[in-house]
């Protein structure tokens, strides 16, 4: 499978919609409730790698404190009340079959890049025995630097599949 490594031009700016402001305001409420995410259902082998990854994840990413989403699971983690969300053991994205799909390398870990119209980018590891997905908020639309915080934990806990 061939991946093109393209980076969007830095000058491209995404205009936030009114819905984003409503969602941002809801996320900043003082209710104390964490964002909710769908917990993956990986194979037992992948779940084992994910459990080890969960223990190795950093307490801060891009200056944001860890605040795991609900429900509590070793398969999910979060930082900044949903600004960065990690899910381990997700299904292989269909986009990986597209030879024109974009990929990035962040400190030795390869990630499939999926730009989403309604939210920030989604990244999924490639060539690993468990797929790790990281979604970033719109403030990271053109910034992959948060991925480097996951490079060492992923490399140490989720073996290559090649």
GROMACS .gro file of C-alpha atoms in nm:
model
  162
    1UNK     CA    1   0.000   0.000   0.000
    2UNK     CA    2   0.139   0.338  -0.099
    3UNK     CA    3   0.070   0.646   0.106
    4UNK     CA    4   0.130   0.996  -0.016
    5UNK     CA    5   0.261   1.229   0.244
    6UNK     CA    6   0.097   1.559   0.181
    7UNK     CA    7   0.054   1.845   0.420
    8UNK     CA    8  -0.215   2.102   0.362
    9UNK     CA    9  -0.091   2.453   0.296
   10UNK     CA   10  -0.040   2.650   0.618
   11UNK     CA   11  -0.233   2.947   0.484
   12UNK     CA   12  -0.563   2.756   0.461
   13UNK     CA   13  -0.799   2.866   0.737
   14UNK     CA   14  -1.113   2.688   0.847
   15UNK     CA   15  -1.402   2.912   0.942
   16UNK     CA   16  -1.581   2.777   1.249
   17UNK     CA   17  -1.955   2.745   1.223
   18UNK     CA   18  -2.210   2.865   1.475
   19UNK     CA   19  -2.268   2.501   1.570
   20UNK     CA   20  -1.905   2.473   1.673
   21UNK     CA   21  -1.943   2.767   1.908
   22UNK     CA   22  -2.248   2.604   2.064
   23UNK     CA   23  -2.058   2.277   2.107
   24UNK     CA   24  -1.757   2.459   2.251
   25UNK     CA   25  -1.977   2.642   2.500
   26UNK     CA   26  -2.142   2.316   2.601
   27UNK     CA   27  -1.799   2.156   2.647
   28UNK     CA   28  -1.695   2.438   2.880
   29UNK     CA   29  -1.991   2.403   3.112
   30UNK     CA   30  -1.915   2.357   3.478
   31UNK     CA   31  -2.127   2.043   3.503
   32UNK     CA   32  -1.813   1.828   3.538
   33UNK     CA   33  -1.937   1.566   3.293
   34UNK     CA   34  -1.670   1.428   3.062
   35UNK     CA   35  -1.735   1.393   2.688
   36UNK     CA   36  -1.875   1.057   2.585
   37UNK     CA   37  -1.709   0.841   2.320
   38UNK     CA   38  -1.784   0.504   2.167
   39UNK     CA   39  -1.565   0.235   2.321
   40UNK     CA   40  -1.415   0.004   2.056
   41UNK     CA   41  -1.462  -0.375   2.069
   42UNK     CA   42  -1.120  -0.513   1.965
   43UNK     CA   43  -0.996  -0.872   1.953
   44UNK     CA   44  -0.852  -1.007   2.280
   45UNK     CA   45  -0.499  -0.971   2.136
   46UNK     CA   46  -0.553  -0.605   2.041
   47UNK     CA   47  -0.723  -0.536   2.377
   48UNK     CA   48  -0.408  -0.661   2.552
   49UNK     CA   49  -0.193  -0.413   2.359
   50UNK     CA   50  -0.445  -0.138   2.431
   51UNK     CA   51  -0.434  -0.207   2.805
   52UNK     CA   52  -0.055  -0.167   2.801
   53UNK     CA   53  -0.086   0.150   2.593
   54UNK     CA   54  -0.340   0.295   2.837
   55UNK     CA   55  -0.089   0.258   3.122
   56UNK     CA   56   0.188   0.426   2.917
   57UNK     CA   57  -0.009   0.732   2.800
   58UNK     CA   58   0.109   1.076   2.915
   59UNK     CA   59  -0.070   1.289   3.173
   60UNK     CA   60  -0.045   1.597   2.949
   61UNK     CA   61  -0.056   1.637   2.572
   62UNK     CA   62   0.000   1.973   2.403
   63UNK     CA   63  -0.026   2.139   2.744
   64UNK     CA   64  -0.368   1.981   2.812
   65UNK     CA   65  -0.433   1.775   3.125
   66UNK     CA   66  -0.563   1.422   3.098
   67UNK     CA   67  -0.941   1.400   3.138
   68UNK     CA   68  -1.063   1.064   3.013
   69UNK     CA   69  -1.403   1.046   2.843
   70UNK     CA   70  -1.693   0.841   2.967
   71UNK     CA   71  -1.755   0.559   2.997
   72UNK     CA   72  -1.429   0.466   3.174
   73UNK     CA   73  -1.232   0.220   2.963
   74UNK     CA   74  -0.873   0.112   2.902
   75UNK     CA   75  -0.958   0.155   2.534
   76UNK     CA   76  -1.014   0.531   2.552
   77UNK     CA   77  -0.831   0.836   2.684
   78UNK     CA   78  -0.868   1.210   2.652
   79UNK     CA   79  -0.699   1.542   2.717
   80UNK     CA   80  -0.848   1.888   2.751
   81UNK     CA   81  -1.209   1.776   2.801
   82UNK     CA   82  -1.236   1.626   2.453
   83UNK     CA   83  -0.990   1.844   2.258
   84UNK     CA   84  -0.778   1.529   2.206
   85UNK     CA   85  -0.934   1.182   2.224
   86UNK     CA   86  -0.757   0.848   2.179
   87UNK     CA   87  -0.936   0.520   2.112
   88UNK     CA   88  -0.740   0.196   2.089
   89UNK     CA   89  -0.860  -0.118   1.914
   90UNK     CA   90  -1.072   0.058   1.652
   91UNK     CA   91  -1.156  -0.126   1.329
   92UNK     CA   92  -0.925  -0.080   1.031
   93UNK     CA   93  -1.046   0.232   0.846
   94UNK     CA   94  -1.170   0.165   0.491
   95UNK     CA   95  -0.972   0.474   0.384
   96UNK     CA   96  -0.653   0.267   0.429
   97UNK     CA   97  -0.742   0.086   0.106
   98UNK     CA   98  -0.728   0.413  -0.088
   99UNK     CA   99  -0.383   0.453  -0.249
  100UNK     CA  100  -0.443   0.830  -0.258
  101UNK     CA  101  -0.501   0.858   0.116
  102UNK     CA  102  -0.281   1.092   0.316
  103UNK     CA  103  -0.040   0.969   0.580
  104UNK     CA  104   0.197   1.136   0.821
  105UNK     CA  105   0.491   1.017   1.025
  106UNK     CA  106   0.514   1.150   1.380
  107UNK     CA  107   0.837   1.045   1.550
  108UNK     CA  108   0.850   0.702   1.387
  109UNK     CA  109   0.479   0.615   1.404
  110UNK     CA  110   0.282   0.622   1.079
  111UNK     CA  111  -0.072   0.760   1.086
  112UNK     CA  112  -0.351   0.770   0.828
  113UNK     CA  113  -0.486   1.125   0.811
  114UNK     CA  114  -0.856   1.184   0.760
  115UNK     CA  115  -0.972   1.545   0.737
  116UNK     CA  116  -1.329   1.574   0.864
  117UNK     CA  117  -1.558   1.853   0.751
  118UNK     CA  118  -1.745   1.883   1.079
  119UNK     CA  119  -1.454   1.849   1.321
  120UNK     CA  120  -1.075   1.843   1.350
  121UNK     CA  121  -0.859   1.575   1.191
  122UNK     CA  122  -0.865   1.205   1.276
  123UNK     CA  123  -0.547   0.997   1.271
  124UNK     CA  124  -0.523   0.616   1.283
  125UNK     CA  125  -0.200   0.422   1.320
  126UNK     CA  126  -0.092   0.204   1.030
  127UNK     CA  127   0.113  -0.116   1.034
  128UNK     CA  128   0.038  -0.193   1.402
  129UNK     CA  129  -0.121  -0.502   1.564
  130UNK     CA  130  -0.392  -0.277   1.709
  131UNK     CA  131  -0.529   0.034   1.541
  132UNK     CA  132  -0.498   0.346   1.755
  133UNK     CA  133  -0.717   0.643   1.661
  134UNK     CA  134  -0.657   0.999   1.773
  135UNK     CA  135  -0.908   1.273   1.702
  136UNK     CA  136  -0.806   1.633   1.745
  137UNK     CA  137  -1.028   1.935   1.794
  138UNK     CA  138  -1.062   2.198   1.523
  139UNK     CA  139  -0.789   2.405   1.688
  140UNK     CA  140  -0.547   2.138   1.558
  141UNK     CA  141  -0.682   2.140   1.201
  142UNK     CA  142  -0.331   2.191   1.059
  143UNK     CA  143  -0.116   2.086   1.352
  144UNK     CA  144   0.000   1.728   1.405
  145UNK     CA  145   0.235   1.808   1.693
  146UNK     CA  146   0.005   1.645   1.955
  147UNK     CA  147   0.074   1.310   1.782
  148UNK     CA  148   0.437   1.315   1.894
  149UNK     CA  149   0.318   1.267   2.255
  150UNK     CA  150   0.182   0.926   2.151
  151UNK     CA  151   0.483   0.805   1.951
  152UNK     CA  152   0.687   0.651   2.234
  153UNK     CA  153   0.389   0.486   2.411
  154UNK     CA  154   0.260   0.341   2.082
  155UNK     CA  155   0.602   0.214   1.975
  156UNK     CA  156   0.661   0.052   2.317
  157UNK     CA  157   0.322  -0.116   2.359
  158UNK     CA  158   0.165  -0.185   2.017
  159UNK     CA  159   0.397  -0.395   1.797
  160UNK     CA  160   0.442  -0.346   1.424
  161UNK     CA  161   0.230  -0.573   1.209
  162UNK     CA  162   0.488  -0.605   0.931
   0.00000   0.00000   0.00000
